[in-house]
CSV table of C-alpha atoms and ligand atoms in Angstrom, one decimal:
chain,number,residue,atom,x,y,z
Q,100,UNK,CA,0.0,0.1,-0.1
Q,101,UNK,CA,1.5,3.3,-1.2
Q,102,UNK,CA,0.7,6.6,0.5
Q,103,UNK,CA,0.8,8.5,-2.9
Q,104,UNK,CA,1.1,7.6,-6.6
Q,105,UNK,CA,1.7,10.4,-9.2
Q,106,UNK,CA,0.6,10.1,-12.8
Q,107,UNK,CA,3.0,11.9,-15.1
Q,108,UNK,CA,6.4,13.2,-14.5
Q,109,UNK,CA,6.7,16.8,-15.5
Q,110,UNK,CA,8.3,19.5,-13.3
Q,111,UNK,CA,5.2,19.4,-11.0
Q,112,UNK,CA,5.3,15.8,-10.0
Q,113,UNK,CA,9.2,15.6,-10.2
Q,114,UNK,CA,9.1,18.4,-7.5
Q,115,UNK,CA,6.7,16.4,-5.4
Q,116,UNK,CA,8.9,13.3,-5.5
Q,117,UNK,CA,12.0,15.5,-4.6
Q,118,UNK,CA,10.0,17.0,-1.7
Q,119,UNK,CA,8.7,13.5,-0.6
Q,120,UNK,CA,12.2,11.9,-0.7
Q,121,UNK,CA,13.2,12.7,2.8
Q,122,UNK,CA,9.7,11.9,4.4
Q,123,UNK,CA,8.5,8.6,5.5
Q,124,UNK,CA,5.7,8.7,2.8
Q,125,UNK,CA,5.9,5.7,0.3
Q,126,UNK,CA,5.6,7.1,-3.1
Q,127,UNK,CA,5.7,6.0,-6.7
Q,128,UNK,CA,5.5,8.1,-10.0
Q,129,UNK,CA,4.8,7.1,-13.6
Q,130,UNK,CA,5.6,8.6,-17.0
Q,131,UNK,CA,5.1,7.2,-20.3
Q,132,UNK,CA,8.0,9.0,-21.9
Q,133,UNK,CA,11.3,7.0,-21.8
Q,134,UNK,CA,13.2,9.5,-19.5
Q,135,UNK,CA,12.6,13.0,-18.2
Q,136,UNK,CA,12.3,15.5,-20.8
Q,137,UNK,CA,10.9,19.1,-20.6
Q,138,UNK,CA,9.3,20.6,-23.8
Q,139,UNK,CA,12.2,19.3,-26.0
Q,140,UNK,CA,10.5,20.9,-29.1
Q,141,UNK,CA,11.0,24.4,-27.4
Q,142,UNK,CA,14.6,24.1,-26.4
Q,143,UNK,CA,15.4,27.0,-28.5
Q,144,UNK,CA,19.1,28.2,-28.3
Q,145,UNK,CA,19.3,31.1,-25.7
Q,146,UNK,CA,15.6,30.7,-24.7
Q,147,UNK,CA,15.4,31.8,-21.0
Q,148,UNK,CA,13.1,30.8,-18.1
Q,149,UNK,CA,10.4,33.3,-17.1
Q,150,UNK,CA,10.9,32.5,-13.4
Q,151,UNK,CA,13.9,32.8,-11.1
Q,152,UNK,CA,16.3,29.8,-10.5
Q,153,UNK,CA,15.0,30.3,-6.9
Q,154,UNK,CA,11.9,28.6,-8.0
Q,155,UNK,CA,13.5,25.3,-8.5
Q,156,UNK,CA,11.8,22.0,-7.5
Q,157,UNK,CA,12.4,22.5,-3.8
Q,158,UNK,CA,14.1,25.8,-2.6
Q,159,UNK,CA,11.0,27.7,-1.7
Q,160,UNK,CA,9.9,24.7,0.6
Q,161,UNK,CA,13.3,23.5,1.7
Q,162,UNK,CA,16.5,25.3,0.8
Q,163,UNK,CA,18.4,22.6,2.5
Q,164,UNK,CA,17.3,19.9,0.2
Q,165,UNK,CA,19.9,18.0,-1.9
Q,166,UNK,CA,17.9,18.7,-5.0
Q,167,UNK,CA,18.3,22.5,-5.2
Q,168,UNK,CA,19.6,24.2,-8.4
Q,169,UNK,CA,22.6,25.6,-6.5
Q,170,UNK,CA,23.4,21.9,-5.6
Q,171,UNK,CA,23.0,20.8,-9.1
Q,172,UNK,CA,25.5,23.7,-10.1
Q,173,UNK,CA,28.1,22.5,-7.4
Q,174,UNK,CA,27.6,18.9,-8.7
Q,175,UNK,CA,28.8,20.1,-12.2
Q,176,UNK,CA,31.5,22.6,-10.9
Q,177,UNK,CA,29.7,25.8,-12.0
Q,178,UNK,CA,28.8,27.2,-8.8
Q,179,UNK,CA,31.5,30.1,-8.9
Q,180,UNK,CA,30.7,30.8,-12.6
Q,181,UNK,CA,27.0,31.3,-11.5
Q,182,UNK,CA,27.9,33.4,-8.7
Q,183,UNK,CA,29.7,35.8,-11.1
Q,184,UNK,CA,26.9,35.5,-13.7
Q,185,UNK,CA,24.8,37.3,-11.2
Q,186,UNK,CA,21.5,36.6,-12.8
Q,187,UNK,CA,18.2,35.1,-11.4
Q,188,UNK,CA,17.0,33.8,-14.9
Q,189,UNK,CA,18.7,31.0,-16.4
Q,190,UNK,CA,18.4,29.5,-19.8
Q,191,UNK,CA,15.7,26.9,-20.4
Q,192,UNK,CA,18.3,24.3,-21.5
Q,193,UNK,CA,20.3,24.6,-18.1
Q,194,UNK,CA,16.9,24.2,-16.2
Q,195,UNK,CA,16.0,21.2,-18.2
Q,196,UNK,CA,19.5,19.7,-17.4
Q,197,UNK,CA,18.9,20.5,-13.8
Q,198,UNK,CA,15.5,18.6,-13.9
Q,199,UNK,CA,17.2,15.7,-15.7
Q,200,UNK,CA,20.0,15.6,-12.8
Q,201,UNK,CA,17.2,15.5,-10.2
Q,202,UNK,CA,15.2,12.8,-12.1
Q,203,UNK,CA,18.3,10.3,-12.1
Q,204,UNK,CA,18.4,10.6,-8.2
Q,205,UNK,CA,15.0,9.6,-7.2
Q,206,UNK,CA,14.1,5.9,-7.2
Q,207,UNK,CA,10.3,6.3,-7.0
Q,208,UNK,CA,10.2,7.5,-10.6
Q,209,UNK,CA,9.4,5.0,-13.3
Q,210,UNK,CA,9.4,5.9,-16.9
Q,211,UNK,CA,8.3,4.2,-20.1
Q,212,UNK,CA,5.1,3.2,-18.0
Q,213,UNK,CA,1.7,4.4,-18.7
Q,214,UNK,CA,-1.1,4.8,-16.2
Q,215,UNK,CA,-4.1,3.4,-18.0
Q,216,UNK,CA,-6.7,3.0,-15.3
Q,217,UNK,CA,-7.6,3.9,-11.7
Q,218,UNK,CA,-10.3,2.0,-9.7
Q,219,UNK,CA,-11.5,3.3,-6.4
Q,220,UNK,CA,-11.7,0.1,-4.1
Q,221,UNK,CA,-13.7,2.0,-1.5
Q,222,UNK,CA,-10.8,2.7,0.9
Q,223,UNK,CA,-7.9,3.1,-1.6
Q,224,UNK,CA,-7.2,3.4,-5.3
Q,225,UNK,CA,-5.8,0.6,-7.7
Q,226,UNK,CA,-3.4,2.0,-10.3
Q,227,UNK,CA,-3.2,0.0,-13.3
Q,228,UNK,CA,0.1,0.7,-15.3
Q,229,UNK,CA,1.4,-0.7,-18.5
Q,230,UNK,CA,5.0,-0.9,-19.6
Q,231,UNK,CA,5.2,0.8,-23.0
Q,232,UNK,CA,7.6,-1.4,-24.6
Q,233,UNK,CA,6.2,-4.8,-23.5
Q,234,UNK,CA,2.6,-4.2,-22.8
Q,235,UNK,CA,3.1,-6.0,-19.3
Q,236,UNK,CA,0.6,-4.6,-16.9
Q,237,UNK,CA,0.9,-4.2,-13.0
Q,238,UNK,CA,-1.6,-2.9,-10.4
Q,239,UNK,CA,-0.6,-0.9,-7.5
Q,240,UNK,CA,-2.5,0.0,-4.4
Q,241,UNK,CA,-2.4,3.6,-3.0
Q,242,UNK,CA,-4.3,5.7,-0.5
Q,243,UNK,CA,-3.8,8.9,-2.7
Q,244,UNK,CA,-3.4,9.8,-6.4
Q,245,UNK,CA,-1.8,13.0,-7.7
Q,246,UNK,CA,-2.8,13.8,-11.4
Q,247,UNK,CA,0.2,15.5,-12.9
Q,248,UNK,CA,-0.6,15.0,-16.6
Q,249,UNK,CA,0.2,18.3,-17.7
Q,250,UNK,CA,-1.1,19.7,-20.9
Q,251,UNK,CA,-1.3,18.9,-24.6
Q,252,UNK,CA,-1.0,20.9,-27.8
Q,253,UNK,CA,-4.1,22.7,-28.9
Q,254,UNK,CA,-4.5,23.5,-32.7
Q,255,UNK,CA,-8.0,24.4,-34.0
Q,256,UNK,CA,-9.6,21.8,-36.0
Q,257,UNK,CA,-9.7,24.1,-39.2
Q,258,UNK,CA,-6.0,23.9,-39.5
Q,259,UNK,CA,-4.6,21.2,-41.8
Q,260,UNK,CA,-2.8,18.3,-40.1
Q,261,UNK,CA,0.5,19.3,-41.7
Q,262,UNK,CA,0.7,22.5,-39.6
Q,263,UNK,CA,3.4,22.2,-37.0
Q,264,UNK,CA,2.6,23.1,-33.3
Q,265,UNK,CA,5.5,24.9,-31.6
Q,266,UNK,CA,5.9,21.7,-29.3
Q,267,UNK,CA,7.7,20.3,-32.4
Q,268,UNK,CA,9.5,23.4,-33.5
Q,269,UNK,CA,13.2,22.4,-32.8
Q,270,UNK,CA,12.7,18.9,-34.4
Q,271,UNK,CA,11.2,20.5,-37.5
Q,272,UNK,CA,13.5,23.4,-37.7
Q,273,UNK,CA,15.7,22.2,-40.4
Q,274,UNK,CA,12.9,21.4,-42.8
Q,275,UNK,CA,11.2,24.8,-42.0
Q,276,UNK,CA,14.2,26.6,-43.2
Q,277,UNK,CA,14.3,24.7,-46.4
Q,278,UNK,CA,10.9,26.5,-47.3
Q,279,UNK,CA,10.7,29.9,-49.2
Q,280,UNK,CA,8.3,31.1,-46.8
Q,281,UNK,CA,7.2,30.3,-43.3
Q,282,UNK,CA,4.3,31.7,-41.4
Q,283,UNK,CA,3.9,31.7,-37.4
Q,284,UNK,CA,0.4,32.0,-36.1
Q,285,UNK,CA,0.0,33.1,-32.5
Q,286,UNK,CA,1.1,36.0,-30.4
Q,287,UNK,CA,2.5,34.7,-27.1
Q,288,UNK,CA,6.0,33.9,-25.8
Q,289,UNK,CA,6.3,30.7,-27.8
Q,290,UNK,CA,5.4,32.7,-31.3
Q,291,UNK,CA,7.8,35.4,-30.5
Q,292,UNK,CA,10.7,33.0,-29.4
Q,293,UNK,CA,10.1,31.0,-32.8
Q,294,UNK,CA,10.0,34.4,-34.8
Q,295,UNK,CA,13.2,35.7,-33.2
Q,296,UNK,CA,14.9,32.2,-33.8
Q,297,UNK,CA,14.2,32.1,-37.5
Q,298,UNK,CA,15.0,35.9,-37.9
Q,299,UNK,CA,18.3,35.2,-36.4
Q,300,UNK,CA,19.2,31.8,-38.1
Q,301,UNK,CA,21.2,31.3,-41.2
Q,302,UNK,CA,18.6,31.2,-43.9
Q,303,UNK,CA,18.5,31.6,-47.8
Q,304,UNK,CA,18.5,35.0,-49.0
Q,305,UNK,CA,15.1,34.7,-50.4
Q,306,UNK,CA,13.5,33.3,-47.3
Q,307,UNK,CA,10.2,35.1,-46.1
Q,308,UNK,CA,9.0,35.3,-42.7
Q,309,UNK,CA,5.5,36.1,-41.7
Q,310,UNK,CA,4.1,36.4,-38.0
Q,311,UNK,CA,0.3,36.5,-37.8
Q,312,UNK,CA,-1.4,37.9,-34.7
Q,313,UNK,CA,-5.0,38.2,-33.8
Q,314,UNK,CA,-4.4,41.1,-31.4
Q,315,UNK,CA,-3.5,44.7,-32.1
Q,316,UNK,CA,-0.5,44.8,-29.9
Q,317,UNK,CA,2.0,42.4,-28.8
Q,318,UNK,CA,1.3,42.2,-25.0
Q,319,UNK,CA,4.1,42.2,-22.5
Q,320,UNK,CA,4.3,39.7,-19.8
Q,321,UNK,CA,3.6,41.1,-16.4
Q,322,UNK,CA,7.0,41.6,-14.6
Q,323,UNK,CA,6.0,44.5,-12.4
Q,324,UNK,CA,6.9,44.0,-8.8
Q,325,UNK,CA,3.5,44.3,-7.1
Q,326,UNK,CA,1.9,42.8,-10.2
Q,327,UNK,CA,3.7,39.6,-9.8
Q,328,UNK,CA,2.3,39.0,-6.3
Q,329,UNK,CA,-0.7,37.2,-8.2
Q,330,UNK,CA,1.8,34.4,-8.5
Q,331,UNK,CA,1.8,33.9,-4.8
Q,332,UNK,CA,0.5,31.4,-2.3
Q,333,UNK,CA,-1.7,34.3,-0.6
Q,334,UNK,CA,-3.3,35.2,-3.9
Q,335,UNK,CA,-3.9,31.5,-4.8
Q,336,UNK,CA,-5.6,30.8,-1.4
Q,337,UNK,CA,-7.7,34.1,-1.9
Q,338,UNK,CA,-8.6,33.1,-5.6
Q,339,UNK,CA,-9.5,29.6,-4.5
Q,340,UNK,CA,-11.9,30.9,-2.0
Q,341,UNK,CA,-13.9,33.3,-4.5
Q,342,UNK,CA,-17.3,32.1,-5.9
Q,343,UNK,CA,-17.2,30.4,-9.4
Q,344,UNK,CA,-18.6,33.3,-11.3
Q,345,UNK,CA,-15.9,35.8,-10.0
Q,346,UNK,CA,-13.0,33.3,-10.8
Q,347,UNK,CA,-14.3,32.8,-14.3
Q,348,UNK,CA,-14.3,36.7,-14.7
Q,349,UNK,CA,-10.7,37.0,-13.2
Q,350,UNK,CA,-9.3,34.3,-15.4
Q,351,UNK,CA,-10.0,36.3,-18.5
Q,352,UNK,CA,-8.6,39.5,-16.9
Q,353,UNK,CA,-5.2,37.8,-16.3
Q,354,UNK,CA,-4.5,36.9,-19.9
Q,355,UNK,CA,-1.8,39.3,-20.1
Q,356,UNK,CA,0.1,38.0,-16.9
Q,357,UNK,CA,0.2,34.7,-18.4
Q,358,UNK,CA,0.2,35.0,-22.2
Q,359,UNK,CA,2.3,38.1,-22.7
Q,360,UNK,CA,5.9,38.1,-24.2
Q,361,UNK,CA,8.9,38.7,-22.1
Q,362,UNK,CA,10.3,42.3,-22.5
Q,363,UNK,CA,13.8,40.8,-23.3
Q,364,UNK,CA,12.3,38.8,-26.2
Q,365,UNK,CA,10.4,41.9,-27.6
Q,366,UNK,CA,13.5,43.9,-27.3
Q,367,UNK,CA,15.8,41.5,-29.1
Q,368,UNK,CA,13.1,41.2,-31.8
Q,369,UNK,CA,13.0,44.9,-32.3
Q,370,UNK,CA,16.7,45.3,-32.3
Q,371,UNK,CA,17.1,42.4,-35.1
Q,372,UNK,CA,14.2,44.2,-37.1
Q,373,UNK,CA,16.0,47.5,-36.9
Q,374,UNK,CA,19.2,46.0,-38.2
Q,375,UNK,CA,17.7,44.4,-41.4
Q,376,UNK,CA,18.5,46.0,-44.6
Q,377,UNK,CA,15.4,47.4,-46.7
Q,378,UNK,CA,15.5,44.5,-48.8
Q,379,UNK,CA,15.4,42.0,-45.9
Q,380,UNK,CA,12.6,44.0,-44.3
Q,381,UNK,CA,10.4,43.4,-47.4
Q,382,UNK,CA,10.7,39.7,-46.5
Q,383,UNK,CA,9.7,39.9,-43.0
Q,384,UNK,CA,6.1,40.7,-42.2
Q,385,UNK,CA,4.4,41.3,-38.8
Q,386,UNK,CA,0.6,41.2,-39.3
Q,387,UNK,CA,-1.7,42.1,-36.6
Q,388,UNK,CA,-5.5,42.1,-36.3
Q,389,UNK,CA,-5.7,38.9,-38.3
Q,390,UNK,CA,-8.0,36.0,-37.1
Q,391,UNK,CA,-7.0,32.8,-38.7
Q,392,UNK,CA,-10.2,31.0,-39.8
Q,393,UNK,CA,-8.6,28.0,-41.8
Q,394,UNK,CA,-5.5,26.6,-43.2
Q,395,UNK,CA,-5.7,24.1,-46.0
Q,396,UNK,CA,-2.8,22.3,-48.0
Q,397,UNK,CA,-2.5,21.7,-51.6
Q,398,UNK,CA,1.3,21.6,-52.6
Q,399,UNK,CA,1.6,24.7,-50.4
Q,400,UNK,CA,-0.4,26.0,-47.3
Q,401,UNK,CA,-3.1,28.6,-47.8
Q,402,UNK,CA,-3.9,30.6,-44.7
Q,403,UNK,CA,-7.4,32.1,-44.9
Q,404,UNK,CA,-7.8,35.0,-42.3
Q,405,UNK,CA,-10.4,37.8,-41.3
Q,406,UNK,CA,-9.2,41.2,-40.3
Q,407,UNK,CA,-10.6,41.8,-36.8
Q,408,UNK,CA,-11.5,45.3,-37.3
Q,409,UNK,CA,-11.9,46.1,-41.0
Q,410,UNK,CA,-13.7,42.6,-41.2
Q,411,UNK,CA,-12.5,41.8,-44.7
Q,412,UNK,CA,-10.9,38.5,-45.7
Q,413,UNK,CA,-7.3,37.9,-46.5
Q,414,UNK,CA,-5.1,34.9,-47.7
Q,415,UNK,CA,-1.5,34.1,-47.5
Q,416,UNK,CA,0.2,31.2,-49.3
Q,417,UNK,CA,3.1,29.6,-47.5
Q,418,UNK,CA,5.5,26.7,-47.3
Q,419,UNK,CA,5.1,25.8,-43.7
Q,420,UNK,CA,3.1,27.1,-40.7
Q,421,UNK,CA,4.1,27.0,-37.1
Q,422,UNK,CA,1.0,27.3,-34.8
Q,423,UNK,CA,1.8,28.6,-31.4
Q,424,UNK,CA,-1.9,28.3,-30.5
Q,425,UNK,CA,-1.6,27.1,-27.0
Q,426,UNK,CA,-2.4,24.1,-24.9
Q,427,UNK,CA,-5.2,22.4,-23.3
Q,428,UNK,CA,-5.2,20.3,-19.9
Q,429,UNK,CA,-4.3,16.4,-20.8
Q,430,UNK,CA,-6.9,14.7,-19.0
Q,431,UNK,CA,-6.8,10.9,-19.2
Q,432,UNK,CA,-10.0,9.1,-20.1
Q,433,UNK,CA,-10.0,6.9,-17.0
Q,434,UNK,CA,-10.7,9.8,-14.6
Q,435,UNK,CA,-14.3,10.0,-16.0
Q,436,UNK,CA,-14.9,6.8,-13.8
Q,437,UNK,CA,-13.9,8.4,-10.6
Q,438,UNK,CA,-16.9,10.4,-9.7
Q,439,UNK,CA,-15.2,13.6,-10.0
Q,440,UNK,CA,-17.0,16.9,-9.3
Q,441,UNK,CA,-16.7,19.3,-12.2
Q,442,UNK,CA,-17.5,22.9,-11.7
Q,443,UNK,CA,-17.8,23.5,-15.4
Q,444,UNK,CA,-17.3,21.2,-18.3
Q,445,UNK,CA,-13.7,19.8,-18.1
Q,446,UNK,CA,-12.8,22.1,-15.0
Q,447,UNK,CA,-12.5,20.2,-11.7
Q,448,UNK,CA,-13.8,21.5,-8.4
Q,449,UNK,CA,-10.5,21.5,-6.4
Q,450,UNK,CA,-10.0,22.8,-2.9
Q,451,UNK,CA,-7.4,24.8,-1.1
Q,452,UNK,CA,-5.1,21.7,-0.4
Q,453,UNK,CA,-5.5,20.8,-4.2
Q,454,UNK,CA,-7.9,17.7,-3.5
Q,455,UNK,CA,-10.3,17.2,-6.2
Q,456,UNK,CA,-13.7,17.2,-5.0
Q,457,UNK,CA,-15.7,13.9,-5.8
Q,458,UNK,CA,-19.5,13.2,-5.8
Q,459,UNK,CA,-18.8,10.4,-3.3
Q,460,UNK,CA,-17.3,10.8,0.2
Q,461,UNK,CA,-13.8,9.2,0.7
Q,462,UNK,CA,-10.9,9.2,3.0
Q,463,UNK,CA,-8.5,8.5,0.2
Q,464,UNK,CA,-7.9,11.4,-2.1
Q,465,UNK,CA,-7.3,12.5,-5.6
Q,466,UNK,CA,-5.1,15.6,-6.1
Q,467,UNK,CA,-4.4,17.8,-9.2
Q,468,UNK,CA,-1.4,19.5,-10.3
Q,469,UNK,CA,-2.9,20.2,-13.6
Q,470,UNK,CA,-6.2,21.6,-15.0
Q,471,UNK,CA,-6.3,24.1,-12.2
Q,472,UNK,CA,-6.7,27.5,-13.9
Q,473,UNK,CA,-10.5,27.9,-12.7
Q,474,UNK,CA,-9.8,26.9,-9.3
Q,475,UNK,CA,-6.4,28.3,-8.5
Q,476,UNK,CA,-6.0,31.1,-11.1
Q,477,UNK,CA,-3.1,32.5,-13.1
Q,478,UNK,CA,-0.5,30.8,-11.0
Q,479,UNK,CA,-1.8,27.4,-11.9
Q,480,UNK,CA,0.9,26.6,-14.6
Q,481,UNK,CA,3.7,28.6,-12.6
Q,482,UNK,CA,6.7,26.7,-11.5
Q,483,UNK,CA,7.3,28.8,-8.6
Q,484,UNK,CA,3.9,28.1,-7.3
Q,485,UNK,CA,4.2,24.3,-7.7
Q,486,UNK,CA,6.6,24.1,-4.7
Q,487,UNK,CA,4.1,25.6,-2.1
Q,488,UNK,CA,1.4,23.5,-3.9
Q,489,UNK,CA,3.5,20.3,-3.4
Q,490,UNK,CA,4.0,21.3,0.3
Q,491,UNK,CA,0.2,21.5,0.8
Q,492,UNK,CA,-0.2,18.1,-0.9
Q,493,UNK,CA,2.4,16.3,1.1
Q,494,UNK,CA,1.1,17.9,4.4
Q,495,UNK,CA,-2.5,16.8,3.5
Q,496,UNK,CA,-1.4,13.4,2.6
Q,497,UNK,CA,0.8,13.0,5.8
Q,498,UNK,CA,-2.0,14.4,8.0
Q,499,UNK,CA,0.6,16.7,9.5
Q,500,UNK,CA,2.8,19.6,8.7
Q,501,UNK,CA,5.9,17.8,7.0
Q,502,UNK,CA,6.8,21.3,5.3
Q,503,UNK,CA,5.8,24.6,7.2
Q,504,UNK,CA,3.8,26.6,5.0
Q,505,UNK,CA,4.8,30.4,4.6
Q,506,UNK,CA,2.0,32.9,5.6
Q,507,UNK,CA,1.4,36.4,4.6
Q,508,UNK,CA,4.0,36.2,1.9
Q,509,UNK,CA,2.9,39.4,-0.1
Q,510,UNK,CA,2.7,43.0,0.5
Q,511,UNK,CA,-0.8,43.4,-1.2
Q,512,UNK,CA,-3.8,42.3,0.7
Q,513,UNK,CA,-6.2,40.6,-1.6
Q,514,UNK,CA,-9.2,39.6,0.6
Z,1434,FAD,C1,8.0,26.1,-23.8
Z,1434,FAD,C2,7.4,26.4,-22.3
Z,1434,FAD,C3,8.2,27.1,-21.5
Z,1434,FAD,C4,7.8,27.4,-20.1
Z,1434,FAD,N1,8.4,28.0,-19.2
Z,1434,FAD,C5,7.8,28.3,-17.8
Z,1434,FAD,C6,8.7,29.2,-17.0
Z,1434,FAD,O1,9.8,29.7,-17.4
Z,1434,FAD,N2,8.3,29.3,-15.8
Z,1434,FAD,C7,7.1,28.8,-15.5
Z,1434,FAD,O2,6.7,29.0,-14.3
Z,1434,FAD,N3,6.3,28.1,-16.4
Z,1434,FAD,C8,6.8,27.9,-17.5
Z,1434,FAD,N4,6.0,27.2,-18.4
Z,1434,FAD,C9,4.7,26.6,-18.0
Z,1434,FAD,C10,4.8,25.2,-17.1
Z,1434,FAD,O3,5.8,25.1,-16.3
Z,1434,FAD,C11,5.1,23.9,-18.0
Z,1434,FAD,O4,4.0,23.7,-18.8
Z,1434,FAD,C12,5.3,22.6,-17.2
Z,1434,FAD,O5,5.8,21.6,-18.1
Z,1434,FAD,C13,4.0,21.9,-16.6
Z,1434,FAD,O6,4.6,20.9,-15.9
Z,1434,FAD,P1,3.5,19.6,-15.3
Z,1434,FAD,O7,4.4,18.8,-14.5
Z,1434,FAD,O8,2.1,20.1,-15.2
Z,1434,FAD,O9,3.3,19.0,-17.0
Z,1434,FAD,P2,4.2,18.5,-18.1
Z,1434,FAD,O10,5.5,19.0,-18.1
Z,1434,FAD,O11,3.3,18.5,-19.3
Z,1434,FAD,O12,4.4,16.9,-17.9
Z,1434,FAD,C14,3.2,16.0,-17.9
Z,1434,FAD,C15,3.8,14.6,-18.1
Z,1434,FAD,O13,2.7,13.7,-17.8
Z,1434,FAD,C16,3.0,12.5,-18.7
Z,1434,FAD,N5,1.6,11.8,-18.8
Z,1434,FAD,C17,0.5,12.2,-19.3
Z,1434,FAD,N6,-0.5,11.3,-19.2
Z,1434,FAD,C18,0.1,10.1,-18.7
Z,1434,FAD,C19,-0.4,8.7,-18.4
Z,1434,FAD,N7,-1.6,8.4,-18.6
Z,1434,FAD,N8,0.7,7.9,-17.9
Z,1434,FAD,C20,2.0,8.4,-17.7
Z,1434,FAD,N9,2.2,9.6,-17.9
Z,1434,FAD,C21,1.4,10.4,-18.4
Z,1434,FAD,C22,3.5,13.1,-19.9
Z,1434,FAD,O14,4.3,12.3,-20.8
Z,1434,FAD,C23,4.2,14.1,-19.4
Z,1434,FAD,O15,5.8,13.9,-19.3
Z,1434,FAD,C24,6.5,26.8,-19.7
Z,1434,FAD,C25,5.7,26.1,-20.6
Z,1434,FAD,C26,6.3,25.9,-22.0
Z,1434,FAD,C27,5.5,25.2,-22.9
């Protein structure tokens, strides 16, 4: 009988495993991928984290843990160079290397294993796991389950299947650069990074680059000091206590804090655009106010768009399309059998300790580290917030405070 089984090993459940490591809790985590890998398609050279290295897997809960980013640096002999580097934001590649380093040290992590079912026995859960390579199935019994299945790419149905989602960008980059023209659809950080990467890559002289955005301006990510306090445990607690209608409205208000582009990426793009020759400028187009209705393929891609203000239709013919059109929560089908209480279609009712509410009462619990936007607000996906979330989950599972939770962590009073 385990205390906790985690479904999925992304950064959220990896952090949970790292924090559970020194505790008496018996834990197991499963992931269908062969080894730990964090958004490999977006490991663009020079791309940076949007959260400080202090929001590693453990520091905000336990700076003395052996799994801190600083301890990783010490293990690879880079602590002094990092000290002179004097930056809080590290590269995405370095963060990924750190995560991999942690993942090789935790023996409760199992890769190449897919969770295919979870049954409620009445006082525990039976978790059915399948080895991806052999199909061999094993059942594990646990008191609690943490669903950390993350998200999956979202591409509108009206886009041709040959459109590349940004999660595949690095793997497809070489073939993209062979085209005469490439179009990027979307106006968030991923679209901006890909635009910048193509702008600064070696490409043939005639290469045309087009960036299509629905919005009028390219919003900047919220980086203001007080504004960032919405990514704090205090705000998340307050948000979770609000009535559903208020939370629904708040979620749409926070789009900029979540989906904006970092000021550094926008600055770099502008500087590179400024340096282009007149002739090169003619081959680089940034097109705002265009809502893409359809993308079809017939030897080339045809993008059909509508101008959101002038309301007329435009088309663009292009060799490849990268859709940076976002993600949706990845919700395994087996959860439908677990009597989960939904607040709205696809949105779980989740309490302040990240327990998913169920329509039956039980002493064994399901927790979520994904699909939390409506219940926990704009910090749902934030890596810094995942640490305090994991503290709360472990304390709740243990029935005592394994990790003291910091109170009053903001200057702003929200309630
Ligand atoms: C390019 C990019 C950069 C980002 N940068 C930042 C940043 O700088 N700062 C920040 O705060 N946030 C950032 N985010 C947001 C967020 O931190 C990430 O999306 C993060 O990966 C979410 O982690 P996760 O553990 O919830 O899910 P994921 O990383 O999506 O992992 C989920 C895992 O579950 C596994 N899985 C799913 N179903 C099953 C199953 N049935 N059985 C077994 N395994 C299963 C999948 O294989 C996957 O490995 C970024 C997001 C992206 C896309």
